[in-house]
Amino acid sequence: MREVRPQIQLVFQDPARSLNPRFSALEIVSEPLIVQGRLNKQEREARGRALLAQVGIPQEKESQKADEFSGGQRQRLAIARALVA
């Protein structure tokens, strides 16, 4: 299981409750990489920005908090967070 756990990520049905409202979009997406200790800060941020762009969140919104996004955008944040690992 130790080998498999880093490859498994959850996408919750209600992103409004599953995302930390104090974190910015970039912090939300980068958090799994911090927990796993895989990349340095610059690499985490670059990967986070790439995934935000991939799910349709523009770079100028990366510093917005989770509660500033619409429901669909929050769902995309949750998906990007799952894909980052």
PDB file of N, CA and C in Angstrom:
ATOM      1  N   MET A   1       0.802  -1.196   0.000  1.00  0.00           N
ATOM      2  CA  MET A   1       0.000   0.000   0.000  1.00  0.00           C
ATOM      3  C   MET A   1       0.851   1.269   0.000  1.00  0.00           C
ATOM      4  N   ARG A   2       2.023   1.219   0.601  1.00  0.00           N
ATOM      5  CA  ARG A   2       2.870   2.413   0.648  1.00  0.00           C
ATOM      6  C   ARG A   2       3.268   2.882  -0.751  1.00  0.00           C
ATOM      7  N   GLU A   3       3.427   1.962  -1.665  1.00  0.00           N
ATOM      8  CA  GLU A   3       3.784   2.322  -3.035  1.00  0.00           C
ATOM      9  C   GLU A   3       2.597   2.920  -3.784  1.00  0.00           C
ATOM     10  N   VAL A   4       1.408   2.475  -3.462  1.00  0.00           N
ATOM     11  CA  VAL A   4       0.212   2.884  -4.181  1.00  0.00           C
ATOM     12  C   VAL A   4      -0.368   4.193  -3.650  1.00  0.00           C
ATOM     13  N   ARG A   5      -0.300   4.431  -2.355  1.00  0.00           N
ATOM     14  CA  ARG A   5      -0.942   5.604  -1.754  1.00  0.00           C
ATOM     15  C   ARG A   5      -0.560   6.931  -2.400  1.00  0.00           C
ATOM     16  N   PRO A   6       0.705   7.190  -2.734  1.00  0.00           N
ATOM     17  CA  PRO A   6       1.016   8.477  -3.372  1.00  0.00           C
ATOM     18  C   PRO A   6       0.363   8.652  -4.746  1.00  0.00           C
ATOM     19  N   GLN A   7      -0.075   7.577  -5.353  1.00  0.00           N
ATOM     20  CA  GLN A   7      -0.681   7.650  -6.675  1.00  0.00           C
ATOM     21  C   GLN A   7      -2.196   7.825  -6.616  1.00  0.00           C
ATOM     22  N   ILE A   8      -2.783   7.712  -5.422  1.00  0.00           N
ATOM     23  CA  ILE A   8      -4.233   7.799  -5.265  1.00  0.00           C
ATOM     24  C   ILE A   8      -4.601   9.178  -4.738  1.00  0.00           C
ATOM     25  N   GLN A   9      -5.540   9.828  -5.393  1.00  0.00           N
ATOM     26  CA  GLN A   9      -6.037  11.126  -4.949  1.00  0.00           C
ATOM     27  C   GLN A   9      -7.558  11.109  -5.004  1.00  0.00           C
ATOM     28  N   LEU A  10      -8.174  11.858  -4.112  1.00  0.00           N
ATOM     29  CA  LEU A  10      -9.628  11.938  -4.059  1.00  0.00           C
ATOM     30  C   LEU A  10     -10.118  13.238  -4.677  1.00  0.00           C
ATOM     31  N   VAL A  11     -11.277  13.173  -5.308  1.00  0.00           N
ATOM     32  CA  VAL A  11     -11.978  14.367  -5.774  1.00  0.00           C
ATOM     33  C   VAL A  11     -13.335  14.330  -5.088  1.00  0.00           C
ATOM     34  N   PHE A  12     -13.536  15.219  -4.118  1.00  0.00           N
ATOM     35  CA  PHE A  12     -14.767  15.232  -3.346  1.00  0.00           C
ATOM     36  C   PHE A  12     -15.908  15.840  -4.157  1.00  0.00           C
ATOM     37  N   GLN A  13     -17.122  15.413  -3.850  1.00  0.00           N
ATOM     38  CA  GLN A  13     -18.301  15.909  -4.552  1.00  0.00           C
ATOM     39  C   GLN A  13     -18.547  17.385  -4.295  1.00  0.00           C
ATOM     40  N   ASP A  14     -18.266  17.851  -3.075  1.00  0.00           N
ATOM     41  CA  ASP A  14     -18.530  19.234  -2.700  1.00  0.00           C
ATOM     42  C   ASP A  14     -17.213  19.974  -2.497  1.00  0.00           C
ATOM     43  N   PRO A  15     -16.679  20.603  -3.539  1.00  0.00           N
ATOM     44  CA  PRO A  15     -15.384  21.264  -3.409  1.00  0.00           C
ATOM     45  C   PRO A  15     -15.415  22.461  -2.467  1.00  0.00           C
ATOM     46  N   ALA A  16     -16.581  23.057  -2.246  1.00  0.00           N
ATOM     47  CA  ALA A  16     -16.667  24.211  -1.349  1.00  0.00           C
ATOM     48  C   ALA A  16     -16.257  23.833   0.066  1.00  0.00           C
ATOM     49  N   ARG A  17     -16.534  22.620   0.468  1.00  0.00           N
ATOM     50  CA  ARG A  17     -16.192  22.177   1.818  1.00  0.00           C
ATOM     51  C   ARG A  17     -14.861  21.441   1.882  1.00  0.00           C
ATOM     52  N   SER A  18     -14.371  20.961   0.777  1.00  0.00           N
ATOM     53  CA  SER A  18     -13.141  20.170   0.796  1.00  0.00           C
ATOM     54  C   SER A  18     -11.888  21.008   0.568  1.00  0.00           C
ATOM     55  N   LEU A  19     -12.036  22.256   0.121  1.00  0.00           N
ATOM     56  CA  LEU A  19     -10.884  23.118  -0.122  1.00  0.00           C
ATOM     57  C   LEU A  19     -10.725  24.099   1.033  1.00  0.00           C
ATOM     58  N   ASN A  20      -9.497  24.301   1.471  1.00  0.00           N
ATOM     59  CA  ASN A  20      -9.220  25.215   2.567  1.00  0.00           C
ATOM     60  C   ASN A  20      -9.474  26.651   2.105  1.00  0.00           C
ATOM     61  N   PRO A  21     -10.408  27.381   2.724  1.00  0.00           N
ATOM     62  CA  PRO A  21     -10.725  28.730   2.267  1.00  0.00           C
ATOM     63  C   PRO A  21      -9.603  29.739   2.511  1.00  0.00           C
ATOM     64  N   ARG A  22      -8.625  29.385   3.310  1.00  0.00           N
ATOM     65  CA  ARG A  22      -7.502  30.286   3.586  1.00  0.00           C
ATOM     66  C   ARG A  22      -6.382  30.170   2.554  1.00  0.00           C
ATOM     67  N   PHE A  23      -6.407  29.110   1.767  1.00  0.00           N
ATOM     68  CA  PHE A  23      -5.351  28.870   0.785  1.00  0.00           C
ATOM     69  C   PHE A  23      -5.692  29.531  -0.545  1.00  0.00           C
ATOM     70  N   SER A  24      -4.658  29.974  -1.244  1.00  0.00           N
ATOM     71  CA  SER A  24      -4.851  30.469  -2.610  1.00  0.00           C
ATOM     72  C   SER A  24      -4.996  29.262  -3.541  1.00  0.00           C
ATOM     73  N   ALA A  25      -5.419  29.519  -4.762  1.00  0.00           N
ATOM     74  CA  ALA A  25      -5.577  28.437  -5.742  1.00  0.00           C
ATOM     75  C   ALA A  25      -4.253  27.703  -5.953  1.00  0.00           C
ATOM     76  N   LEU A  26      -3.164  28.442  -6.043  1.00  0.00           N
ATOM     77  CA  LEU A  26      -1.857  27.807  -6.251  1.00  0.00           C
ATOM     78  C   LEU A  26      -1.463  26.957  -5.046  1.00  0.00           C
ATOM     79  N   GLU A  27      -1.746  27.419  -3.851  1.00  0.00           N
ATOM     80  CA  GLU A  27      -1.435  26.640  -2.648  1.00  0.00           C
ATOM     81  C   GLU A  27      -2.285  25.372  -2.573  1.00  0.00           C
ATOM     82  N   ILE A  28      -3.539  25.472  -2.976  1.00  0.00           N
ATOM     83  CA  ILE A  28      -4.423  24.307  -2.970  1.00  0.00           C
ATOM     84  C   ILE A  28      -3.890  23.221  -3.897  1.00  0.00           C
ATOM     85  N   VAL A  29      -3.499  23.630  -5.087  1.00  0.00           N
ATOM     86  CA  VAL A  29      -3.025  22.664  -6.076  1.00  0.00           C
ATOM     87  C   VAL A  29      -1.654  22.102  -5.690  1.00  0.00           C
ATOM     88  N   SER A  30      -0.821  22.905  -5.064  1.00  0.00           N
ATOM     89  CA  SER A  30       0.544  22.485  -4.722  1.00  0.00           C
ATOM     90  C   SER A  30       0.624  21.685  -3.423  1.00  0.00           C
ATOM     91  N   GLU A  31      -0.395  21.735  -2.596  1.00  0.00           N
ATOM     92  CA  GLU A  31      -0.334  21.097  -1.281  1.00  0.00           C
ATOM     93  C   GLU A  31       0.017  19.602  -1.319  1.00  0.00           C
ATOM     94  N   PRO A  32      -0.545  18.788  -2.218  1.00  0.00           N
ATOM     95  CA  PRO A  32      -0.149  17.373  -2.227  1.00  0.00           C
ATOM     96  C   PRO A  32       1.344  17.165  -2.458  1.00  0.00           C
ATOM     97  N   LEU A  33       1.964  18.033  -3.236  1.00  0.00           N
ATOM     98  CA  LEU A  33       3.400  17.911  -3.480  1.00  0.00           C
ATOM     99  C   LEU A  33       4.198  18.274  -2.231  1.00  0.00           C
ATOM    100  N   ILE A  34       3.683  19.213  -1.439  1.00  0.00           N
ATOM    101  CA  ILE A  34       4.332  19.579  -0.174  1.00  0.00           C
ATOM    102  C   ILE A  34       4.253  18.405   0.792  1.00  0.00           C
ATOM    103  N   VAL A  35       3.071  17.812   0.889  1.00  0.00           N
ATOM    104  CA  VAL A  35       2.870  16.688   1.805  1.00  0.00           C
ATOM    105  C   VAL A  35       3.784  15.520   1.429  1.00  0.00           C
ATOM    106  N   GLN A  36       3.928  15.265   0.142  1.00  0.00           N
ATOM    107  CA  GLN A  36       4.764  14.160  -0.315  1.00  0.00           C
ATOM    108  C   GLN A  36       6.242  14.523  -0.331  1.00  0.00           C
ATOM    109  N   GLY A  37       6.566  15.827  -0.218  1.00  0.00           N
ATOM    110  CA  GLY A  37       7.961  16.259  -0.186  1.00  0.00           C
ATOM    111  C   GLY A  37       8.738  15.928  -1.440  1.00  0.00           C
ATOM    112  N   ARG A  38       8.094  16.054  -2.573  1.00  0.00           N
ATOM    113  CA  ARG A  38       8.713  15.596  -3.825  1.00  0.00           C
ATOM    114  C   ARG A  38       9.500  16.658  -4.568  1.00  0.00           C
ATOM    115  N   LEU A  39       9.090  17.904  -4.539  1.00  0.00           N
ATOM    116  CA  LEU A  39       9.724  18.929  -5.352  1.00  0.00           C
ATOM    117  C   LEU A  39      10.084  20.135  -4.501  1.00  0.00           C
ATOM    118  N   ASN A  40      11.008  20.952  -5.005  1.00  0.00           N
ATOM    119  CA  ASN A  40      11.296  22.200  -4.293  1.00  0.00           C
ATOM    120  C   ASN A  40      10.207  23.218  -4.616  1.00  0.00           C
ATOM    121  N   LYS A  41      10.251  24.375  -3.959  1.00  0.00           N
ATOM    122  CA  LYS A  41       9.179  25.356  -4.074  1.00  0.00           C
ATOM    123  C   LYS A  41       8.969  25.831  -5.510  1.00  0.00           C
ATOM    124  N   GLN A  42      10.023  26.137  -6.230  1.00  0.00           N
ATOM    125  CA  GLN A  42       9.894  26.623  -7.606  1.00  0.00           C
ATOM    126  C   GLN A  42       9.273  25.560  -8.509  1.00  0.00           C
ATOM    127  N   GLU A  43       9.696  24.309  -8.342  1.00  0.00           N
ATOM    128  CA  GLU A  43       9.148  23.228  -9.161  1.00  0.00           C
ATOM    129  C   GLU A  43       7.673  22.987  -8.833  1.00  0.00           C
ATOM    130  N   ARG A  44       7.327  23.051  -7.536  1.00  0.00           N
ATOM    131  CA  ARG A  44       5.918  22.889  -7.140  1.00  0.00           C
ATOM    132  C   ARG A  44       5.048  23.975  -7.745  1.00  0.00           C
ATOM    133  N   GLU A  45       5.517  25.227  -7.653  1.00  0.00           N
ATOM    134  CA  GLU A  45       4.732  26.340  -8.191  1.00  0.00           C
ATOM    135  C   GLU A  45       4.592  26.242  -9.706  1.00  0.00           C
ATOM    136  N   ALA A  46       5.656  25.851 -10.389  1.00  0.00           N
ATOM    137  CA  ALA A  46       5.587  25.709 -11.845  1.00  0.00           C
ATOM    138  C   ALA A  46       4.598  24.612 -12.235  1.00  0.00           C
ATOM    139  N   ARG A  47       4.647  23.507 -11.519  1.00  0.00           N
ATOM    140  CA  ARG A  47       3.720  22.411 -11.819  1.00  0.00           C
ATOM    141  C   ARG A  47       2.279  22.815 -11.488  1.00  0.00           C
ATOM    142  N   GLY A  48       2.111  23.523 -10.378  1.00  0.00           N
ATOM    143  CA  GLY A  48       0.782  24.006 -10.000  1.00  0.00           C
ATOM    144  C   GLY A  48       0.215  24.963 -11.028  1.00  0.00           C
ATOM    145  N   ARG A  49       1.045  25.893 -11.496  1.00  0.00           N
ATOM    146  CA  ARG A  49       0.587  26.849 -12.519  1.00  0.00           C
ATOM    147  C   ARG A  49       0.205  26.138 -13.814  1.00  0.00           C
ATOM    148  N   ALA A  50       0.994  25.148 -14.197  1.00  0.00           N
ATOM    149  CA  ALA A  50       0.697  24.396 -15.418  1.00  0.00           C
ATOM    150  C   ALA A  50      -0.644  23.677 -15.296  1.00  0.00           C
ATOM    151  N   LEU A  51      -0.901  23.082 -14.136  1.00  0.00           N
ATOM    152  CA  LEU A  51      -2.177  22.384 -13.960  1.00  0.00           C
ATOM    153  C   LEU A  51      -3.351  23.344 -13.866  1.00  0.00           C
ATOM    154  N   LEU A  52      -3.159  24.491 -13.242  1.00  0.00           N
ATOM    155  CA  LEU A  52      -4.230  25.483 -13.217  1.00  0.00           C
ATOM    156  C   LEU A  52      -4.593  25.905 -14.633  1.00  0.00           C
ATOM    157  N   ALA A  53      -3.597  26.144 -15.455  1.00  0.00           N
ATOM    158  CA  ALA A  53      -3.853  26.504 -16.851  1.00  0.00           C
ATOM    159  C   ALA A  53      -4.549  25.361 -17.592  1.00  0.00           C
ATOM    160  N   GLN A  54      -4.140  24.139 -17.297  1.00  0.00           N
ATOM    161  CA  GLN A  54      -4.713  22.972 -17.969  1.00  0.00           C
ATOM    162  C   GLN A  54      -6.206  22.811 -17.660  1.00  0.00           C
ATOM    163  N   VAL A  55      -6.618  23.166 -16.445  1.00  0.00           N
ATOM    164  CA  VAL A  55      -8.036  23.028 -16.093  1.00  0.00           C
ATOM    165  C   VAL A  55      -8.826  24.317 -16.331  1.00  0.00           C
ATOM    166  N   GLY A  56      -8.181  25.330 -16.899  1.00  0.00           N
ATOM    167  CA  GLY A  56      -8.892  26.542 -17.293  1.00  0.00           C
ATOM    168  C   GLY A  56      -8.945  27.645 -16.257  1.00  0.00           C
ATOM    169  N   ILE A  57      -8.047  27.624 -15.288  1.00  0.00           N
ATOM    170  CA  ILE A  57      -7.964  28.701 -14.299  1.00  0.00           C
ATOM    171  C   ILE A  57      -6.832  29.624 -14.747  1.00  0.00           C
ATOM    172  N   PRO A  58      -7.131  30.874 -15.109  1.00  0.00           N
ATOM    173  CA  PRO A  58      -6.084  31.777 -15.603  1.00  0.00           C
ATOM    174  C   PRO A  58      -5.049  32.117 -14.523  1.00  0.00           C
ATOM    175  N   GLN A  59      -3.847  32.421 -14.966  1.00  0.00           N
ATOM    176  CA  GLN A  59      -2.739  32.694 -14.051  1.00  0.00           C
ATOM    177  C   GLN A  59      -3.035  33.873 -13.124  1.00  0.00           C
ATOM    178  N   GLU A  60      -3.775  34.859 -13.598  1.00  0.00           N
ATOM    179  CA  GLU A  60      -4.060  36.018 -12.750  1.00  0.00           C
ATOM    180  C   GLU A  60      -4.984  35.672 -11.583  1.00  0.00           C
ATOM    181  N   LYS A  61      -5.587  34.492 -11.580  1.00  0.00           N
ATOM    182  CA  LYS A  61      -6.467  34.072 -10.483  1.00  0.00           C
ATOM    183  C   LYS A  61      -5.778  33.116  -9.512  1.00  0.00           C
ATOM    184  N   GLU A  62      -4.508  32.835  -9.713  1.00  0.00           N
ATOM    185  CA  GLU A  62      -3.821  31.859  -8.870  1.00  0.00           C
ATOM    186  C   GLU A  62      -3.681  32.303  -7.422  1.00  0.00           C
ATOM    187  N   SER A  63      -3.754  33.591  -7.156  1.00  0.00           N
ATOM    188  CA  SER A  63      -3.615  34.071  -5.781  1.00  0.00           C
ATOM    189  C   SER A  63      -4.965  34.255  -5.082  1.00  0.00           C
ATOM    190  N   GLN A  64      -6.069  34.007  -5.780  1.00  0.00           N
ATOM    191  CA  GLN A  64      -7.390  34.122  -5.168  1.00  0.00           C
ATOM    192  C   GLN A  64      -7.643  32.959  -4.213  1.00  0.00           C
ATOM    193  N   LYS A  65      -8.398  33.231  -3.180  1.00  0.00           N
ATOM    194  CA  LYS A  65      -8.769  32.203  -2.206  1.00  0.00           C
ATOM    195  C   LYS A  65      -9.888  31.332  -2.773  1.00  0.00           C
ATOM    196  N   ALA A  66     -10.030  30.138  -2.209  1.00  0.00           N
ATOM    197  CA  ALA A  66     -10.990  29.161  -2.721  1.00  0.00           C
ATOM    198  C   ALA A  66     -12.418  29.694  -2.731  1.00  0.00           C
ATOM    199  N   ASP A  67     -12.790  30.476  -1.706  1.00  0.00           N
ATOM    200  CA  ASP A  67     -14.168  30.952  -1.645  1.00  0.00           C
ATOM    201  C   ASP A  67     -14.472  32.072  -2.634  1.00  0.00           C
ATOM    202  N   GLU A  68     -13.467  32.541  -3.368  1.00  0.00           N
ATOM    203  CA  GLU A  68     -13.674  33.574  -4.386  1.00  0.00           C
ATOM    204  C   GLU A  68     -13.984  32.979  -5.757  1.00  0.00           C
ATOM    205  N   PHE A  69     -13.985  31.671  -5.860  1.00  0.00           N
ATOM    206  CA  PHE A  69     -14.243  30.996  -7.129  1.00  0.00           C
ATOM    207  C   PHE A  69     -15.687  30.511  -7.186  1.00  0.00           C
ATOM    208  N   SER A  70     -16.191  30.339  -8.399  1.00  0.00           N
ATOM    209  CA  SER A  70     -17.524  29.768  -8.575  1.00  0.00           C
ATOM    210  C   SER A  70     -17.470  28.271  -8.291  1.00  0.00           C
ATOM    211  N   GLY A  71     -18.624  27.634  -8.235  1.00  0.00           N
ATOM    212  CA  GLY A  71     -18.688  26.202  -7.972  1.00  0.00           C
ATOM    213  C   GLY A  71     -17.937  25.377  -9.006  1.00  0.00           C
ATOM    214  N   GLY A  72     -18.097  25.733 -10.275  1.00  0.00           N
ATOM    215  CA  GLY A  72     -17.399  25.002 -11.340  1.00  0.00           C
ATOM    216  C   GLY A  72     -15.898  25.192 -11.271  1.00  0.00           C
ATOM    217  N   GLN A  73     -15.468  26.398 -10.937  1.00  0.00           N
ATOM    218  CA  GLN A  73     -14.038  26.657 -10.805  1.00  0.00           C
ATOM    219  C   GLN A  73     -13.461  25.910  -9.606  1.00  0.00           C
ATOM    220  N   ARG A  74     -14.232  25.818  -8.536  1.00  0.00           N
ATOM    221  CA  ARG A  74     -13.771  25.048  -7.368  1.00  0.00           C
ATOM    222  C   ARG A  74     -13.620  23.574  -7.727  1.00  0.00           C
ATOM    223  N   GLN A  75     -14.554  23.074  -8.516  1.00  0.00           N
ATOM    224  CA  GLN A  75     -14.457  21.672  -8.938  1.00  0.00           C
ATOM    225  C   GLN A  75     -13.202  21.468  -9.783  1.00  0.00           C
ATOM    226  N   ARG A  76     -12.899  22.432 -10.644  1.00  0.00           N
ATOM    227  CA  ARG A  76     -11.682  22.328 -11.451  1.00  0.00           C
ATOM    228  C   ARG A  76     -10.427  22.412 -10.587  1.00  0.00           C
ATOM    229  N   LEU A  77     -10.476  23.212  -9.521  1.00  0.00           N
ATOM    230  CA  LEU A  77      -9.353  23.264  -8.574  1.00  0.00           C
ATOM    231  C   LEU A  77      -9.155  21.894  -7.913  1.00  0.00           C
ATOM    232  N   ALA A  78     -10.255  21.272  -7.525  1.00  0.00           N
ATOM    233  CA  ALA A  78     -10.180  19.947  -6.903  1.00  0.00           C
ATOM    234  C   ALA A  78      -9.608  18.916  -7.879  1.00  0.00           C
ATOM    235  N   ILE A  79      -9.996  19.006  -9.127  1.00  0.00           N
ATOM    236  CA  ILE A  79      -9.473  18.075 -10.138  1.00  0.00           C
ATOM    237  C   ILE A  79      -7.983  18.316 -10.362  1.00  0.00           C
ATOM    238  N   ALA A  80      -7.581  19.586 -10.453  1.00  0.00           N
ATOM    239  CA  ALA A  80      -6.156  19.898 -10.630  1.00  0.00           C
ATOM    240  C   ALA A  80      -5.352  19.389  -9.443  1.00  0.00           C
ATOM    241  N   ARG A  81      -5.896  19.525  -8.252  1.00  0.00           N
ATOM    242  CA  ARG A  81      -5.203  19.053  -7.057  1.00  0.00           C
ATOM    243  C   ARG A  81      -5.008  17.534  -7.119  1.00  0.00           C
ATOM    244  N   ALA A  82      -6.020  16.823  -7.611  1.00  0.00           N
ATOM    245  CA  ALA A  82      -5.904  15.369  -7.724  1.00  0.00           C
ATOM    246  C   ALA A  82      -4.889  14.968  -8.789  1.00  0.00           C
ATOM    247  N   LEU A  83      -4.807  15.752  -9.871  1.00  0.00           N
ATOM    248  CA  LEU A  83      -3.902  15.429 -10.970  1.00  0.00           C
ATOM    249  C   LEU A  83      -2.439  15.776 -10.668  1.00  0.00           C
ATOM    250  N   VAL A  84      -2.208  16.684  -9.755  1.00  0.00           N
ATOM    251  CA  VAL A  84      -0.844  17.181  -9.522  1.00  0.00           C
ATOM    252  C   VAL A  84       0.093  16.089  -9.045  1.00  0.00           C
ATOM    253  N   ALA A  85      -0.419  15.162  -8.271  1.00  0.00           N
ATOM    254  CA  ALA A  85       0.444  14.101  -7.737  1.00  0.00           C
ATOM    255  C   ALA A  85       0.745  13.069  -8.796  1.00  0.00           C
TER     256      ALA A  85
END
